[in-house]
PDB file of C-alpha atoms in Angstrom:
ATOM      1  CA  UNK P   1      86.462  50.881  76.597  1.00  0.00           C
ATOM      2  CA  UNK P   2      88.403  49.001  73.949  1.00  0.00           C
ATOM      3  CA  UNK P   3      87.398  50.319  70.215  1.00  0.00           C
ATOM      4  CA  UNK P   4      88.835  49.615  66.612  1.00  0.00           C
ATOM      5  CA  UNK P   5      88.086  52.088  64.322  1.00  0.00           C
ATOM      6  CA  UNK P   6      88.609  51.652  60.345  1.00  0.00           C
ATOM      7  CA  UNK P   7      89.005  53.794  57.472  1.00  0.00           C
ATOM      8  CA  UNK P   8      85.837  53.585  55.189  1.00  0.00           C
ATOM      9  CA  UNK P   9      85.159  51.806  52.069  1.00  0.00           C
ATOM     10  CA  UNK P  10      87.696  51.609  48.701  1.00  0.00           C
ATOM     11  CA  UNK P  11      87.195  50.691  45.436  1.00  0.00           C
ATOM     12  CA  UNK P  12      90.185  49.958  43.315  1.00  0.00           C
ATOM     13  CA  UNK P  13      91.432  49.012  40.017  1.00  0.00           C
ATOM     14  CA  UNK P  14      93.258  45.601  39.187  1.00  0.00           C
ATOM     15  CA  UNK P  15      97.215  46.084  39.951  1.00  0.00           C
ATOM     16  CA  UNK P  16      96.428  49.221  42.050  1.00  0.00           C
ATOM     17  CA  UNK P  17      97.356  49.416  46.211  1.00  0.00           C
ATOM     18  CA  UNK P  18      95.200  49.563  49.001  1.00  0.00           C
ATOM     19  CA  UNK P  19      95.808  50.990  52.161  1.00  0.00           C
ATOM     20  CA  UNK P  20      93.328  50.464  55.321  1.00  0.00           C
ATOM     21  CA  UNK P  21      93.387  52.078  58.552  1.00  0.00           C
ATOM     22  CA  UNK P  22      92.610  50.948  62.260  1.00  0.00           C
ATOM     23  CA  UNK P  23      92.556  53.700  65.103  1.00  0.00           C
ATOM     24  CA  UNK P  24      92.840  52.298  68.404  1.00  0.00           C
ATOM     25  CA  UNK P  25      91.126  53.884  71.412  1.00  0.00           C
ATOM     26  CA  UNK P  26      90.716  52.426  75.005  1.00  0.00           C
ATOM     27  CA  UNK P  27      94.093  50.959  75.652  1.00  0.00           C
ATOM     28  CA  UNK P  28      97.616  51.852  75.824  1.00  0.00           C
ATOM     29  CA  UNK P  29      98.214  51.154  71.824  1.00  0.00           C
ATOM     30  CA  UNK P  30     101.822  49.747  72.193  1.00  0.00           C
ATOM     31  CA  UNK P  31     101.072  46.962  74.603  1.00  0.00           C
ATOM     32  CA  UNK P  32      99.530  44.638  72.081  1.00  0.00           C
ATOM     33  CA  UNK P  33      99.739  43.006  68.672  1.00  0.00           C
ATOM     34  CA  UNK P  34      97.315  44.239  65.994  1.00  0.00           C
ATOM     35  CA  UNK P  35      96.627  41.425  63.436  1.00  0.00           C
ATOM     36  CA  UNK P  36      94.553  41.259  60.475  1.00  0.00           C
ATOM     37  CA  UNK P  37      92.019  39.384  58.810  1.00  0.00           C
ATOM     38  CA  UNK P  38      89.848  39.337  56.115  1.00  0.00           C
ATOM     39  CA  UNK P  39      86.788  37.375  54.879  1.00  0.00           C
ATOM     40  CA  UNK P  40      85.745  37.505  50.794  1.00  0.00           C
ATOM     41  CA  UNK P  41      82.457  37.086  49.894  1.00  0.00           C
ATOM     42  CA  UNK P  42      80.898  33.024  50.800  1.00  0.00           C
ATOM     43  CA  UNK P  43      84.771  32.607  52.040  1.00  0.00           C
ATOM     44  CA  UNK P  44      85.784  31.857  55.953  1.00  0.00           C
ATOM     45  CA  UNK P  45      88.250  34.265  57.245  1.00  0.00           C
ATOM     46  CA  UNK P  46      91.676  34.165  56.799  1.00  0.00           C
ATOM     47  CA  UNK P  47      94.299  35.658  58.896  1.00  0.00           C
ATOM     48  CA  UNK P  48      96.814  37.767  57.242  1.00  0.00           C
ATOM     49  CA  UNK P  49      99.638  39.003  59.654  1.00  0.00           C
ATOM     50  CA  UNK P  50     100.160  40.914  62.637  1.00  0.00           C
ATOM     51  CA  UNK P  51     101.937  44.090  63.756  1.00  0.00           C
ATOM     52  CA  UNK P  52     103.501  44.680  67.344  1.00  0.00           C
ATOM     53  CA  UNK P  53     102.621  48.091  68.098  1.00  0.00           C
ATOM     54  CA  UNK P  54     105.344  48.181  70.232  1.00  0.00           C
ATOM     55  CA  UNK P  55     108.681  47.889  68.344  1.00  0.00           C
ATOM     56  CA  UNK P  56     107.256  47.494  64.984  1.00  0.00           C
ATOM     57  CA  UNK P  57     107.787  43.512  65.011  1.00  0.00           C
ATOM     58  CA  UNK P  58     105.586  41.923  61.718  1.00  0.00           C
ATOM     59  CA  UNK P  59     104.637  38.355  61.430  1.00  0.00           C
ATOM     60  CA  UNK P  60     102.067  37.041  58.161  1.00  0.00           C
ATOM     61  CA  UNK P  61     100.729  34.403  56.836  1.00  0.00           C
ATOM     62  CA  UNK P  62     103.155  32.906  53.517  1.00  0.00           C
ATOM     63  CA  UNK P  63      99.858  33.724  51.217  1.00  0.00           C
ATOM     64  CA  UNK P  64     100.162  37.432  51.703  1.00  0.00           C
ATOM     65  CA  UNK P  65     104.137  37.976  52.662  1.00  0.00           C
ATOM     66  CA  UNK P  66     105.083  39.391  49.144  1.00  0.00           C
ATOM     67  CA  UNK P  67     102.200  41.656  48.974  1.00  0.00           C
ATOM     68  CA  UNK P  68     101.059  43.485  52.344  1.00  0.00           C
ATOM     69  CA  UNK P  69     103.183  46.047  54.733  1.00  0.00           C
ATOM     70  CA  UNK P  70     102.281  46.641  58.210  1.00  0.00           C
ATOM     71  CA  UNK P  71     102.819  49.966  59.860  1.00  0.00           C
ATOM     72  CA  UNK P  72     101.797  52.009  62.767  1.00  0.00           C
ATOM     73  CA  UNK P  73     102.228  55.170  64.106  1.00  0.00           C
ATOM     74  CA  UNK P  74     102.257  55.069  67.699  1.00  0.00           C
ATOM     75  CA  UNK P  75     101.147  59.113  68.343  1.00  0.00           C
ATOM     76  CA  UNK P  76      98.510  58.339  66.616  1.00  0.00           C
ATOM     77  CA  UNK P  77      97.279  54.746  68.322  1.00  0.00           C
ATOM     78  CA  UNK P  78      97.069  53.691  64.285  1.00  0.00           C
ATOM     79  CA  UNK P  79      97.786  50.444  62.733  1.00  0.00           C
ATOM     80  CA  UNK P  80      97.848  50.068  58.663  1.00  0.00           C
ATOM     81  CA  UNK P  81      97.763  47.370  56.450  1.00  0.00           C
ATOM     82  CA  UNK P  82      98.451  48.211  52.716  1.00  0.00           C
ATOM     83  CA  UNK P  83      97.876  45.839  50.158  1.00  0.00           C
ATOM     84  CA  UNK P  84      99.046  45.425  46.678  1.00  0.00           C
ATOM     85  CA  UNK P  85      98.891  44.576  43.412  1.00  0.00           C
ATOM     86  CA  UNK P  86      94.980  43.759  44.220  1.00  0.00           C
ATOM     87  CA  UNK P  87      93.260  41.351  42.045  1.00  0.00           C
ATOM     88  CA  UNK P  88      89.469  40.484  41.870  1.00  0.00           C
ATOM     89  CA  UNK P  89      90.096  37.952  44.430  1.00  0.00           C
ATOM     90  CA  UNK P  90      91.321  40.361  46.912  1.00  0.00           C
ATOM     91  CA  UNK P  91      87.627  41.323  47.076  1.00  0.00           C
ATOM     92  CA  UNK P  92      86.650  41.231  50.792  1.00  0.00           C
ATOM     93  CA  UNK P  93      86.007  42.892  53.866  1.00  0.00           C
ATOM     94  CA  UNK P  94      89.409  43.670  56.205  1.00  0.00           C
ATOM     95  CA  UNK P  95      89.087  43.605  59.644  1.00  0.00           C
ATOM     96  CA  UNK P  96      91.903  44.760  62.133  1.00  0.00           C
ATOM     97  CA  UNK P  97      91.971  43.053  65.732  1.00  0.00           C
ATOM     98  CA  UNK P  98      93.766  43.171  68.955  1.00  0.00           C
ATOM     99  CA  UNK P  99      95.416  40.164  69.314  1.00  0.00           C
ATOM    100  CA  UNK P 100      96.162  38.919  72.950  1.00  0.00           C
ATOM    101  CA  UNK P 101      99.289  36.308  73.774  1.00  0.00           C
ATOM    102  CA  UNK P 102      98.614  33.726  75.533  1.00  0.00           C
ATOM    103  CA  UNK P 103     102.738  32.210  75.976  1.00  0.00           C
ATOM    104  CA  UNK P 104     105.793  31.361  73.831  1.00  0.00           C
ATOM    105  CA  UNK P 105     105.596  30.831  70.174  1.00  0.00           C
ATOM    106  CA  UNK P 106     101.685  30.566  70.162  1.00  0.00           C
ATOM    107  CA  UNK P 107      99.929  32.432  68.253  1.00  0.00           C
ATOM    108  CA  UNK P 108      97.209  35.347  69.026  1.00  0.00           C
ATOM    109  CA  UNK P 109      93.159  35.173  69.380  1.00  0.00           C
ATOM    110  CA  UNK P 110      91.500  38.272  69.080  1.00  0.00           C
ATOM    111  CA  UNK P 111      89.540  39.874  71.683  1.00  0.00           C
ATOM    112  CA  UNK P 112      88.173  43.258  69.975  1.00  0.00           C
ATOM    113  CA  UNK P 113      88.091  43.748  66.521  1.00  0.00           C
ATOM    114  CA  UNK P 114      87.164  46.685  64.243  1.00  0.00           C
ATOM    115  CA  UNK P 115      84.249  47.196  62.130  1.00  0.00           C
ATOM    116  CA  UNK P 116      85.747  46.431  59.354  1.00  0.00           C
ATOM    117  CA  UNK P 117      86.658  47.816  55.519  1.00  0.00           C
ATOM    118  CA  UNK P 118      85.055  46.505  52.151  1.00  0.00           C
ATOM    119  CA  UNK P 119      87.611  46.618  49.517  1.00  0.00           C
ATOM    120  CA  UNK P 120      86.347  46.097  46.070  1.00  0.00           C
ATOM    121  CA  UNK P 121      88.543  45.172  43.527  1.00  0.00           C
ATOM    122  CA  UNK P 122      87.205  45.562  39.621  1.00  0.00           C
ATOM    123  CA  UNK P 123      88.053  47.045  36.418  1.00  0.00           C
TER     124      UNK P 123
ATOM    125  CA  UNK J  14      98.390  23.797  58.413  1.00  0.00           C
ATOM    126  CA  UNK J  15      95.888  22.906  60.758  1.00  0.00           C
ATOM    127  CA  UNK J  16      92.775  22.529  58.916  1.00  0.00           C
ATOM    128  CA  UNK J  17      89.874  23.514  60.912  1.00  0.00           C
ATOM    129  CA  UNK J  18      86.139  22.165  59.892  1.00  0.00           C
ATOM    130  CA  UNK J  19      82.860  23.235  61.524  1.00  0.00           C
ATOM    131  CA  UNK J  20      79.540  21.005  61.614  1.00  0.00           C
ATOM    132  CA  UNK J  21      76.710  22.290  60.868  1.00  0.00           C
ATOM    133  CA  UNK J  22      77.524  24.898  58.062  1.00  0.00           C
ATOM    134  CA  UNK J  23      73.776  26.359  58.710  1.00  0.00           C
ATOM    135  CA  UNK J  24      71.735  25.369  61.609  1.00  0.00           C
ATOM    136  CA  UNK J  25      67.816  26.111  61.613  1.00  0.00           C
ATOM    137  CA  UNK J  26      66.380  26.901  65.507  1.00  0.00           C
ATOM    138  CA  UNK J  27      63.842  28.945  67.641  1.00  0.00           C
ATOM    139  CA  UNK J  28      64.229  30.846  70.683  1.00  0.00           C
ATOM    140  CA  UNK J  29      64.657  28.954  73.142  1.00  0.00           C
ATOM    141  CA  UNK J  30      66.516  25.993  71.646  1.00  0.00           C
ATOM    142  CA  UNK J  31      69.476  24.605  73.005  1.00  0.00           C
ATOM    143  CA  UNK J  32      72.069  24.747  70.160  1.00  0.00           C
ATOM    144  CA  UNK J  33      75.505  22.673  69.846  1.00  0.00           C
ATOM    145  CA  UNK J  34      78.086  23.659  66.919  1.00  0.00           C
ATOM    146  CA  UNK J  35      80.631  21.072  66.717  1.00  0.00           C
ATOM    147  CA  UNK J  36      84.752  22.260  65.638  1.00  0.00           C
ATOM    148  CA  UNK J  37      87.153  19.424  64.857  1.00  0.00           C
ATOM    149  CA  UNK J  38      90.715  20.305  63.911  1.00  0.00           C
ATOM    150  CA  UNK J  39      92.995  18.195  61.658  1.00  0.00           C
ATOM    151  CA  UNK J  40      95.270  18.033  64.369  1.00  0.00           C
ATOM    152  CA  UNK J  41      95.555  18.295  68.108  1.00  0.00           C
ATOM    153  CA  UNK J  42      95.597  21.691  69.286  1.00  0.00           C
ATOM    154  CA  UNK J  43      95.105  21.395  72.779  1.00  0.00           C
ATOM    155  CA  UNK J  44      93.034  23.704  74.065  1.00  0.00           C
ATOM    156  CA  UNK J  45      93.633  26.787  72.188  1.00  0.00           C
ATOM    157  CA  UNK J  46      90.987  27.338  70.430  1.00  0.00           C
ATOM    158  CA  UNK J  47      89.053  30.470  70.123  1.00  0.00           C
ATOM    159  CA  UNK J  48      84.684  30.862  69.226  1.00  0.00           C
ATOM    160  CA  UNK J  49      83.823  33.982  67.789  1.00  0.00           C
ATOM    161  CA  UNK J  50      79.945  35.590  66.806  1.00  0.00           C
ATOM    162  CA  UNK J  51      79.718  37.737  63.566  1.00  0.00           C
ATOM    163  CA  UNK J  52      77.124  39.654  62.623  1.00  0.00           C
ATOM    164  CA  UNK J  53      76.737  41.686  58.910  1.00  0.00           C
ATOM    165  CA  UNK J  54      77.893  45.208  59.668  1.00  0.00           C
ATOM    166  CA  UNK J  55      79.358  44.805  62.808  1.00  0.00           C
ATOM    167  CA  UNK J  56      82.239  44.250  64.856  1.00  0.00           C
ATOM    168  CA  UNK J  57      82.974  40.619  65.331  1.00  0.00           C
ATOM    169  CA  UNK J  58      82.340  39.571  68.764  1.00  0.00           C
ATOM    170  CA  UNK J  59      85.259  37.133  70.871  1.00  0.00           C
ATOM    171  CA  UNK J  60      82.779  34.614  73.404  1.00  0.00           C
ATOM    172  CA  UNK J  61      84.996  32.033  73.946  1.00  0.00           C
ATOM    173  CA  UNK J  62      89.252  31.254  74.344  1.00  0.00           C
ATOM    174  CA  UNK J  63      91.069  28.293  75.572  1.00  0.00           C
ATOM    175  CA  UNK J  64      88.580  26.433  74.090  1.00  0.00           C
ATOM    176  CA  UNK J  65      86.081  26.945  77.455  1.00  0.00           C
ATOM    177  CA  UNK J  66      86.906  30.509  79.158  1.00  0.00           C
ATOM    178  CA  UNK J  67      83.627  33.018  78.758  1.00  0.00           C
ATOM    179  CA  UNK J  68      84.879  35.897  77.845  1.00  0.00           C
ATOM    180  CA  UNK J  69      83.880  38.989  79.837  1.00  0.00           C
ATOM    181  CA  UNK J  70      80.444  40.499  79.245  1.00  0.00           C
ATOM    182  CA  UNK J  71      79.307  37.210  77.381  1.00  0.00           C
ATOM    183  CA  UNK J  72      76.493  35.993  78.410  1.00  0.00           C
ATOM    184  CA  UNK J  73      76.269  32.725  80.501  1.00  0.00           C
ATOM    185  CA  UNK J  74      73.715  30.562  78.363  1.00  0.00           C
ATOM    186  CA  UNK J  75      77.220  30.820  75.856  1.00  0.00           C
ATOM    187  CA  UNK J  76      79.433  27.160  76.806  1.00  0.00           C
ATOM    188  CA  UNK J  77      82.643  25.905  75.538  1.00  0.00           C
ATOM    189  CA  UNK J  78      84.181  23.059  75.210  1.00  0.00           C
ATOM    190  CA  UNK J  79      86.495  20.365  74.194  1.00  0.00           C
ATOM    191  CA  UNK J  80      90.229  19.847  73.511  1.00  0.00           C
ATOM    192  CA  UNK J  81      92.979  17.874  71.458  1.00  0.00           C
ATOM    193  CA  UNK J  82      90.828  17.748  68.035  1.00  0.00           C
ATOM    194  CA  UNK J  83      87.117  18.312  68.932  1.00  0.00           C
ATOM    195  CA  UNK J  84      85.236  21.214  70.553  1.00  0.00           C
ATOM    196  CA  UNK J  85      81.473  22.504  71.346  1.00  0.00           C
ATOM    197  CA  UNK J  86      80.355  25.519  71.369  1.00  0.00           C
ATOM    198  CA  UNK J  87      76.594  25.459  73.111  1.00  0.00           C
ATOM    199  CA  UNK J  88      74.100  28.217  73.505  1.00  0.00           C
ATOM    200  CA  UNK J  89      71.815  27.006  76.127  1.00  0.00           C
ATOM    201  CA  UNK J  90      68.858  28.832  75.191  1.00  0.00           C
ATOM    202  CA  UNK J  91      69.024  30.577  72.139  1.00  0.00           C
ATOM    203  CA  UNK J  92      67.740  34.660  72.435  1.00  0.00           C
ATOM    204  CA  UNK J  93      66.930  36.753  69.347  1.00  0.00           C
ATOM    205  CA  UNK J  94      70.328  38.761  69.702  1.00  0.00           C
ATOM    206  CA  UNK J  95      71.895  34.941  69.199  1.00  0.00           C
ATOM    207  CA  UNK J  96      70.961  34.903  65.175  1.00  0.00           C
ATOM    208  CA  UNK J  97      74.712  35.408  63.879  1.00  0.00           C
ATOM    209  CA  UNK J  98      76.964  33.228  62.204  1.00  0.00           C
ATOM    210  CA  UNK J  99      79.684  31.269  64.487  1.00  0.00           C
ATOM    211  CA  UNK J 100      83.891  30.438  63.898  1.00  0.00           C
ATOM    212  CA  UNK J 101      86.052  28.648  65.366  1.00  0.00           C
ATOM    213  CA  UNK J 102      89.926  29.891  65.294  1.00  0.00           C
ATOM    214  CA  UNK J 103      92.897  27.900  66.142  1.00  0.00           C
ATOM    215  CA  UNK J 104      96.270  29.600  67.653  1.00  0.00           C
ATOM    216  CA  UNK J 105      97.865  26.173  68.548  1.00  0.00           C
ATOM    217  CA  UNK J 106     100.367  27.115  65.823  1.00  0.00           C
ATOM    218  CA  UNK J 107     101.061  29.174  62.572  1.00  0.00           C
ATOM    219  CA  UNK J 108      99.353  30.060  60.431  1.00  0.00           C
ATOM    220  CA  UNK J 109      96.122  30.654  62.424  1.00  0.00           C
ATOM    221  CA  UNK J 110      93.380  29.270  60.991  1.00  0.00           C
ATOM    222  CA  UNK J 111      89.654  29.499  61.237  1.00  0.00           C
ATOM    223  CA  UNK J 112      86.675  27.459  60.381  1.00  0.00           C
ATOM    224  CA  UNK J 113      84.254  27.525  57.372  1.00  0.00           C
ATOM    225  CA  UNK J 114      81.609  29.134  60.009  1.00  0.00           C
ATOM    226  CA  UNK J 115      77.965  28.200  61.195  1.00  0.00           C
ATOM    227  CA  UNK J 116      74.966  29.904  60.307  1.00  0.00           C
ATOM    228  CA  UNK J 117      72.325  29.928  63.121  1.00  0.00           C
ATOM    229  CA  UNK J 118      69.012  30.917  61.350  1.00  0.00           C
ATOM    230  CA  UNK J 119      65.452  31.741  62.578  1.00  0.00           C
ATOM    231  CA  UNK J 120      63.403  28.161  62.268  1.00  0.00           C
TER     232      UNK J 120
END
């Protein structure tokens, strides 16, 4: 079966990088999208961007354009998500998430996600 | 963007209860329109897509529906496994958005 595993917990300093990883078991990795999302503390979640496994193909949201890189490495079924110059708002869990297309330009929903990574960011 | 805004924000019930969270979008987005479960420490869960299509392995007392702006999600008789909190998520267009989430709580 389908499973999403993430790299554990971080805890980083204000203007420092962040990099999270999501290791995909169950399926042939480069058929699908992986996206991500996050959800700080009280907050809804948020979607972030997504990653074609395939060819490499990124997509995100215009809040985090100028601050995250996708990457995978397809021997390894592993998707990445680095953040940067983290500030105490950045505070949240991450989740990665298969995304499945439905047709055309529409966007993904998300049937199996990972456990997801608390990234804490303080001085 | 589509703003997305769920009714109620926490929701007090007993096993057994039928239980209806409402999802209105500030737009029409058809039917695509995702539910999902989440539970602290744990993978999120996908029960619902196209706004009424169970996903596999869900349980059938789990309903969807709706389209254009408003949508129901129903639990038909709520089971102890069903305390979680509840989102909506639009994919009608970029970016995706999802709602402020529902709280189902022990009564």
């Amino acid at each position: 079966q389908v499973h999403l595993v993430q790299s554990g917990a971080e805890v980083k300093k204000p203007g420092a990088s962040v990099k999270v990883s999501c290791k995909a078991s169950g399926y042939t990795f480069s058929n699908y999208a992986m996206q991500w999302v996050r959800q700080a503390p009280g907050q809804r979640l948020e979607w972030m961007g997504w990653i074609n496994a395939g060819n490499g193909d990124t997509r995100f949201s215009q809040k985090f354009q100028d601050r995250v890189t996708l990457t995978r490495d397809k021997s390894a079924s592993t998707a990445y998500m680095e953040l940067s110059s983290l500030r105490s708002e950045d505070t949240a869990v991450y989740y990665c998430a298969r995304g499945i297309w439905v047709a055309g330009p529409l966007p993904y929903y998300f049937d199996f996600w990972g456990q997801g990574t608390l990234v804490t960011v303080s001085s | 963007d589509i703003q997305m805004t769920q009714s109620p924000s926490t929701l007090s019930a007993s096993v057994g209860d039928r239980v209806t969270i409402t999802c209105r979008a500030s737009q029409s987005i058809s039917s695509w329109l995702a539910w999902y479960q989440l539970k602290p420490g744990k993978a999120p869960k996908l029960l619902i897509y196209k706004a009424s299509t169970l996903e596999s392995g869900v349980p059938s007392r789990f309903s969807g529906s709706g389209s254009g702006t408003e949508f129901t999600l129903t639990i038909s008789s709520l089971q102890p496994d069903d305390f979680a909190t509840y989102y909506c998520q639009q994919y009608n267009s970029y970016p995706v958005g999802f709602g402020q989430g529902t709280k189902v709580e022990i009564k």
